[in-house]
mmCIF file of C-alpha atoms in Angstrom:
data_model
loop_
_atom_site.group_PDB
_atom_site.id
_atom_site.type_symbol
_atom_site.label_atom_id
_atom_site.label_comp_id
_atom_site.label_asym_id
_atom_site.label_seq_id
_atom_site.Cartn_x
_atom_site.Cartn_y
_atom_site.Cartn_z
ATOM 1 C CA MET A 1 -4.798 10.904 -4.487
ATOM 2 C CA ASN A 2 -4.079 11.276 -0.783
ATOM 3 C CA ILE A 3 -0.805 9.830 0.515
ATOM 4 C CA LEU A 4 -0.639 8.893 4.203
ATOM 5 C CA ILE A 5 2.738 9.717 5.757
ATOM 6 C CA ALA A 6 4.148 8.943 9.200
ATOM 7 C CA ILE A 7 7.250 10.611 10.638
ATOM 8 C CA ILE A 8 8.811 8.883 13.646
ATOM 9 C CA GLU A 9 11.508 11.260 14.839
ATOM 10 C CA ASP A 10 12.472 12.276 18.385
ATOM 11 C CA GLU A 11 14.097 15.586 17.358
ATOM 12 C CA SER A 12 11.400 18.103 16.480
ATOM 13 C CA ILE A 13 13.727 20.312 14.413
ATOM 14 C CA TYR A 14 14.295 17.498 11.907
ATOM 15 C CA ALA A 15 10.614 16.545 11.896
ATOM 16 C CA GLN A 16 9.646 20.151 11.105
ATOM 17 C CA GLN A 17 12.215 20.378 8.311
ATOM 18 C CA LEU A 18 10.922 17.158 6.756
ATOM 19 C CA THR A 19 7.305 18.299 7.091
ATOM 20 C CA GLU A 20 8.001 21.533 5.205
ATOM 21 C CA ILE A 21 9.758 19.667 2.380
ATOM 22 C CA LEU A 22 6.923 17.145 2.079
ATOM 23 C CA GLU A 23 4.265 19.857 1.981
ATOM 24 C CA HIS A 24 6.231 21.691 -0.717
ATOM 25 C CA TRP A 25 6.568 18.479 -2.757
ATOM 26 C CA ALA A 26 2.822 17.767 -2.508
ATOM 27 C CA LYS A 27 1.961 21.318 -3.616
ATOM 28 C CA GLN A 28 4.253 21.030 -6.647
ATOM 29 C CA LEU A 29 2.776 17.651 -7.641
ATOM 30 C CA ASN A 30 -0.776 18.843 -6.964
ATOM 31 C CA CYS A 31 -1.576 15.902 -4.688
ATOM 32 C CA THR A 32 -2.716 15.804 -1.069
ATOM 33 C CA ILE A 33 -0.902 14.322 1.912
ATOM 34 C CA SER A 34 -1.995 13.427 5.427
ATOM 35 C CA LEU A 35 0.965 13.673 7.771
ATOM 36 C CA ASP A 36 1.249 12.377 11.337
ATOM 37 C CA TYR A 37 4.209 12.958 13.625
ATOM 38 C CA PHE A 38 5.359 10.617 16.410
ATOM 39 C CA LYS A 39 8.226 11.144 18.854
ATOM 40 C CA ASN A 40 8.703 7.448 19.617
ATOM 41 C CA ALA A 41 7.938 3.974 18.328
ATOM 42 C CA ASN A 42 5.444 3.116 21.060
ATOM 43 C CA SER A 43 3.046 5.934 20.161
ATOM 44 C CA PHE A 44 3.320 5.017 16.467
ATOM 45 C CA LEU A 45 2.569 1.327 17.136
ATOM 46 C CA GLN A 46 -0.642 2.282 18.936
ATOM 47 C CA THR A 47 -2.053 3.452 15.601
ATOM 48 C CA ASN A 48 -3.226 1.457 12.599
ATOM 49 C CA PHE A 49 0.277 1.835 11.185
ATOM 50 C CA ASN A 50 -0.388 -0.508 8.247
ATOM 51 C CA SER A 51 -2.547 2.213 6.699
ATOM 52 C CA TYR A 52 0.425 4.521 6.065
ATOM 53 C CA ASP A 53 1.820 4.606 2.541
ATOM 54 C CA VAL A 54 5.271 5.641 3.769
ATOM 55 C CA ALA A 55 7.032 5.839 7.135
ATOM 56 C CA PHE A 56 10.083 8.000 7.766
ATOM 57 C CA LEU A 57 11.966 6.334 10.625
ATOM 58 C CA ASP A 58 14.761 7.890 12.633
ATOM 59 C CA ILE A 59 17.228 5.076 13.314
ATOM 60 C CA GLN A 60 18.503 6.580 16.586
ATOM 61 C CA LEU A 61 15.224 6.904 18.461
ATOM 62 C CA ASP A 62 15.762 7.871 22.093
ATOM 63 C CA GLU A 63 14.070 4.857 23.681
ATOM 64 C CA THR A 64 14.193 1.055 23.934
ATOM 65 C CA MET A 65 13.067 0.438 20.316
ATOM 66 C CA ASP A 66 15.239 2.060 17.662
ATOM 67 C CA GLY A 67 14.229 2.667 14.043
ATOM 68 C CA LEU A 68 15.665 -0.595 12.722
ATOM 69 C CA SER A 69 13.851 -2.663 15.352
ATOM 70 C CA LEU A 70 10.665 -0.755 14.615
ATOM 71 C CA ALA A 71 10.993 -1.467 10.882
ATOM 72 C CA GLN A 72 11.543 -5.182 11.555
ATOM 73 C CA PHE A 73 8.412 -5.265 13.724
ATOM 74 C CA MET A 74 6.395 -3.501 11.020
ATOM 75 C CA ARG A 75 7.456 -5.937 8.293
ATOM 76 C CA LYS A 76 6.666 -8.929 10.516
ATOM 77 C CA ASP A 77 3.196 -7.434 10.957
ATOM 78 C CA ASN A 78 2.865 -7.337 7.135
ATOM 79 C CA TYR A 79 3.427 -3.612 6.642
ATOM 80 C CA GLN A 80 3.261 -3.111 2.856
ATOM 81 C CA GLY A 81 4.210 0.550 2.616
ATOM 82 C CA SER A 82 7.557 2.222 1.995
ATOM 83 C CA ILE A 83 10.146 2.658 4.744
ATOM 84 C CA ILE A 84 12.687 5.493 4.560
ATOM 85 C CA PHE A 85 15.396 5.703 7.209
ATOM 86 C CA LEU A 86 16.768 8.951 8.638
ATOM 87 C CA THR A 87 20.056 9.116 10.509
ATOM 88 C CA SER A 88 23.110 11.217 11.219
ATOM 89 C CA TYR A 89 25.544 8.329 10.828
ATOM 90 C CA LYS A 90 26.706 6.797 7.545
ATOM 91 C CA GLU A 91 27.626 3.466 9.125
ATOM 92 C CA TYR A 92 23.939 2.471 9.312
ATOM 93 C CA VAL A 93 23.502 2.562 5.548
ATOM 94 C CA PHE A 94 23.656 -1.209 4.985
ATOM 95 C CA GLN A 95 21.344 -2.160 7.851
ATOM 96 C CA GLY A 96 18.099 -1.322 6.076
ATOM 97 C CA TYR A 97 18.193 -3.996 3.416
ATOM 98 C CA ASP A 98 16.636 -6.792 5.475
ATOM 99 C CA VAL A 99 13.446 -4.731 5.872
ATOM 100 C CA GLN A 100 13.303 -3.678 2.179
ATOM 101 C CA ALA A 101 13.891 -0.009 2.940
ATOM 102 C CA LEU A 102 13.126 2.281 0.019
ATOM 103 C CA HIS A 103 15.966 4.650 0.887
ATOM 104 C CA TYR A 104 18.426 5.808 3.509
ATOM 105 C CA LEU A 105 18.861 9.562 4.075
ATOM 106 C CA LEU A 106 21.438 11.471 6.081
ATOM 107 C CA LYS A 107 20.299 14.308 8.328
ATOM 108 C CA PRO A 108 19.848 17.143 7.752
ATOM 109 C CA VAL A 109 17.834 15.879 4.814
ATOM 110 C CA LYS A 110 18.080 17.520 1.408
ATOM 111 C CA GLU A 111 14.936 18.586 -0.412
ATOM 112 C CA GLU A 112 16.009 17.016 -3.700
ATOM 113 C CA ASP A 113 16.542 13.631 -2.001
ATOM 114 C CA ILE A 114 13.128 13.737 -0.329
ATOM 115 C CA LYS A 115 11.459 14.625 -3.621
ATOM 116 C CA LYS A 116 13.112 11.670 -5.372
ATOM 117 C CA CYS A 117 11.902 9.341 -2.619
ATOM 118 C CA MET A 118 8.385 10.734 -2.677
ATOM 119 C CA ASN A 119 8.170 10.436 -6.461
ATOM 120 C CA MET A 120 8.892 6.708 -6.017
ATOM 121 C CA VAL A 121 6.335 6.485 -3.196
ATOM 122 C CA TYR A 122 3.759 8.188 -5.415
ATOM 123 C CA GLN A 123 4.235 5.602 -8.168
ATOM 124 C CA LEU A 124 4.203 2.678 -5.721
ATOM 125 C CA THR A 125 1.036 3.992 -4.063
ATOM 126 C CA LYS A 126 -0.749 4.100 -7.428
ATOM 127 C CA GLU A 127 0.460 0.586 -8.269
ATOM 128 C CA ASN A 128 -0.524 -0.912 -4.900
ATOM 129 C CA ASN A 129 -3.987 0.604 -4.614
ATOM 130 C CA TYR A 130 -7.246 0.676 -6.520
ATOM 131 C CA ILE A 131 -8.441 4.279 -6.812
ATOM 132 C CA ILE A 132 -12.140 5.174 -6.891
ATOM 133 C CA GLN A 133 -13.055 8.676 -8.025
ATOM 134 C CA ASN A 134 -16.691 9.625 -7.597
ATOM 135 C CA ASN A 135 -17.527 13.323 -7.971
ATOM 136 C CA ALA A 136 -15.304 15.156 -5.447
ATOM 137 C CA GLN A 137 -14.452 11.998 -3.480
ATOM 138 C CA THR A 138 -11.326 9.904 -3.963
ATOM 139 C CA ILE A 139 -11.015 6.529 -2.211
ATOM 140 C CA LYS A 140 -7.829 4.474 -2.099
ATOM 141 C CA ILE A 141 -8.240 0.713 -1.550
ATOM 142 C CA PRO A 142 -5.152 -1.499 -1.148
ATOM 143 C CA TYR A 143 -5.308 -4.311 -3.700
ATOM 144 C CA HIS A 144 -4.478 -6.915 -1.050
ATOM 145 C CA GLN A 145 -7.754 -6.047 0.759
ATOM 146 C CA ILE A 146 -9.973 -6.592 -2.290
ATOM 147 C CA LEU A 147 -11.736 -9.963 -2.457
ATOM 148 C CA TYR A 148 -13.524 -9.503 -5.786
ATOM 149 C CA PHE A 149 -15.267 -7.101 -8.168
ATOM 150 C CA SER A 150 -18.843 -7.664 -9.313
ATOM 151 C CA CYS A 151 -20.465 -5.681 -12.125
ATOM 152 C CA ALA A 152 -24.150 -5.103 -12.866
ATOM 153 C CA ASN A 153 -26.068 -2.349 -14.687
ATOM 154 C CA HIS A 154 -22.936 -0.285 -15.382
ATOM 155 C CA TYR A 155 -21.997 -0.211 -11.678
ATOM 156 C CA MET A 156 -19.064 -1.986 -10.070
ATOM 157 C CA GLU A 157 -19.218 -3.333 -6.524
ATOM 158 C CA ILE A 158 -15.812 -3.746 -4.860
ATOM 159 C CA TYR A 159 -15.887 -6.260 -2.021
ATOM 160 C CA THR A 160 -13.046 -6.030 0.492
ATOM 161 C CA SER A 161 -12.195 -7.691 3.761
ATOM 162 C CA GLU A 162 -13.562 -4.649 5.604
ATOM 163 C CA ALA A 163 -16.235 -2.949 3.468
ATOM 164 C CA THR A 164 -18.021 -2.777 0.122
ATOM 165 C CA TYR A 165 -17.617 0.131 -2.288
ATOM 166 C CA SER A 166 -19.497 1.115 -5.426
ATOM 167 C CA GLN A 167 -18.546 3.075 -8.513
ATOM 168 C CA LYS A 168 -19.941 3.697 -11.956
ATOM 169 C CA ALA A 169 -17.748 1.522 -14.180
ATOM 170 C CA LYS A 170 -17.789 -1.493 -16.439
ATOM 171 C CA LEU A 171 -15.648 -4.583 -15.991
ATOM 172 C CA THR A 172 -13.919 -3.912 -19.306
ATOM 173 C CA ASP A 173 -12.848 -0.481 -18.003
ATOM 174 C CA ILE A 174 -10.702 -1.882 -15.204
ATOM 175 C CA ILE A 175 -9.612 -5.411 -16.094
ATOM 176 C CA SER A 176 -6.465 -4.412 -17.979
ATOM 177 C CA HIS A 177 -5.280 -2.141 -15.144
ATOM 178 C CA LEU A 178 -5.376 -4.724 -12.340
ATOM 179 C CA PRO A 179 -2.418 -6.771 -10.994
ATOM 180 C CA TYR A 180 -1.865 -10.243 -12.461
ATOM 181 C CA HIS A 181 -3.449 -12.038 -9.487
ATOM 182 C CA PHE A 182 -6.918 -10.728 -10.422
ATOM 183 C CA ALA A 183 -8.698 -13.034 -12.840
ATOM 184 C CA GLN A 184 -12.056 -12.977 -14.567
ATOM 185 C CA CYS A 185 -14.031 -16.006 -13.436
ATOM 186 C CA HIS A 186 -17.442 -14.971 -14.796
ATOM 187 C CA ARG A 187 -18.726 -12.416 -17.287
ATOM 188 C CA SER A 188 -19.471 -10.039 -14.387
ATOM 189 C CA ILE A 189 -16.892 -11.066 -11.733
ATOM 190 C CA LEU A 190 -13.174 -10.486 -11.196
ATOM 191 C CA VAL A 191 -11.610 -12.341 -8.273
ATOM 192 C CA ASN A 192 -8.413 -11.760 -6.297
ATOM 193 C CA LEU A 193 -6.769 -15.187 -6.432
ATOM 194 C CA ASN A 194 -4.674 -14.385 -3.367
ATOM 195 C CA HIS A 195 -7.898 -14.733 -1.359
ATOM 196 C CA VAL A 196 -8.913 -18.068 -2.914
ATOM 197 C CA ASP A 197 -8.724 -21.078 -0.582
ATOM 198 C CA LYS A 198 -9.716 -23.664 -3.171
ATOM 199 C CA ILE A 199 -11.402 -24.299 -6.501
ATOM 200 C CA VAL A 200 -13.919 -27.142 -6.691
ATOM 201 C CA LYS A 201 -15.391 -27.855 -10.105
ATOM 202 C CA ASN A 202 -17.038 -24.578 -11.156
ATOM 203 C CA GLU A 203 -16.885 -22.839 -7.803
ATOM 204 C CA ILE A 204 -14.319 -20.642 -6.059
ATOM 205 C CA PHE A 205 -14.138 -20.656 -2.259
ATOM 206 C CA LEU A 206 -12.725 -17.443 -0.778
ATOM 207 C CA SER A 207 -10.912 -16.992 2.534
ATOM 208 C CA ASN A 208 -13.972 -15.306 4.097
ATOM 209 C CA GLY A 209 -16.306 -18.185 3.129
ATOM 210 C CA THR A 210 -17.787 -16.534 0.027
ATOM 211 C CA LYS A 211 -18.473 -18.811 -2.978
ATOM 212 C CA LEU A 212 -18.181 -17.483 -6.518
ATOM 213 C CA PRO A 213 -19.126 -19.174 -9.797
ATOM 214 C CA ILE A 214 -16.668 -19.952 -12.584
ATOM 215 C CA SER A 215 -18.072 -20.054 -16.086
ATOM 216 C CA ASN A 216 -16.787 -22.740 -18.437
ATOM 217 C CA THR A 217 -15.331 -20.019 -20.657
ATOM 218 C CA HIS A 218 -12.923 -18.898 -17.916
ATOM 219 C CA LEU A 219 -12.371 -22.162 -16.037
ATOM 220 C CA GLU A 220 -9.049 -23.159 -17.596
ATOM 221 C CA ASP A 221 -7.515 -19.678 -17.313
ATOM 222 C CA VAL A 222 -8.609 -19.299 -13.686
ATOM 223 C CA ARG A 223 -7.147 -22.653 -12.686
ATOM 224 C CA LYS A 224 -3.844 -21.904 -14.425
ATOM 225 C CA THR A 225 -3.504 -18.423 -12.913
ATOM 226 C CA PHE A 226 -4.448 -19.761 -9.483
ATOM 227 C CA LEU A 227 -1.679 -22.363 -9.693
ATOM 228 C CA ASP A 228 0.776 -19.658 -10.748
ATOM 229 C CA THR A 229 -0.015 -17.636 -7.628
ATOM 230 C CA ILE A 230 0.558 -20.516 -5.189
ATOM 231 C CA LEU A 231 3.561 -22.266 -6.778
#
């Protein structure tokens, strides 16, 4: 699994220290990381920042937008990843709660603290993403992007808001590992109820206009689970 990491830090000495710790952690855990470094919030916001699994934010950025303001902007833009604050001042410790910060670390950061944070990020990344492993390729798909799964001839098609993926798998192989908001609506289809606009008789209407069938066998369960997700 590849974990995407962003470091937004205006002091290069701290960014380099953090980078070395993260690379050491990844080597010990035998996972891969992709790490990008930004000296200010503006350059970070010019990227597709929602793709990062974790963002390390320096609170005292040397510009108009500090780390707290940056975190608030990210959450308003539906950033789903982990936020970890870095600072030299203890008095900022309580200011990260309104943006659901994963942790608050004092500089210079300690390796053991970073490892604890990254172990949590690793677990959250697995829980928040569907992982496809085909031969030497590993693909990570955020669950919130998946519209539905469709199975035929021992192959699973994963339809997302941006692309369609394929893997060799059966519906029974994955159904028990998915979040609660995925429901089986047909013998060969699993739907993400967070993308359902409405249910009319035996049809599901998705947010992108797609219509999916509901078999009588699954109709009651789908309706109940759908109501649970919106109430």
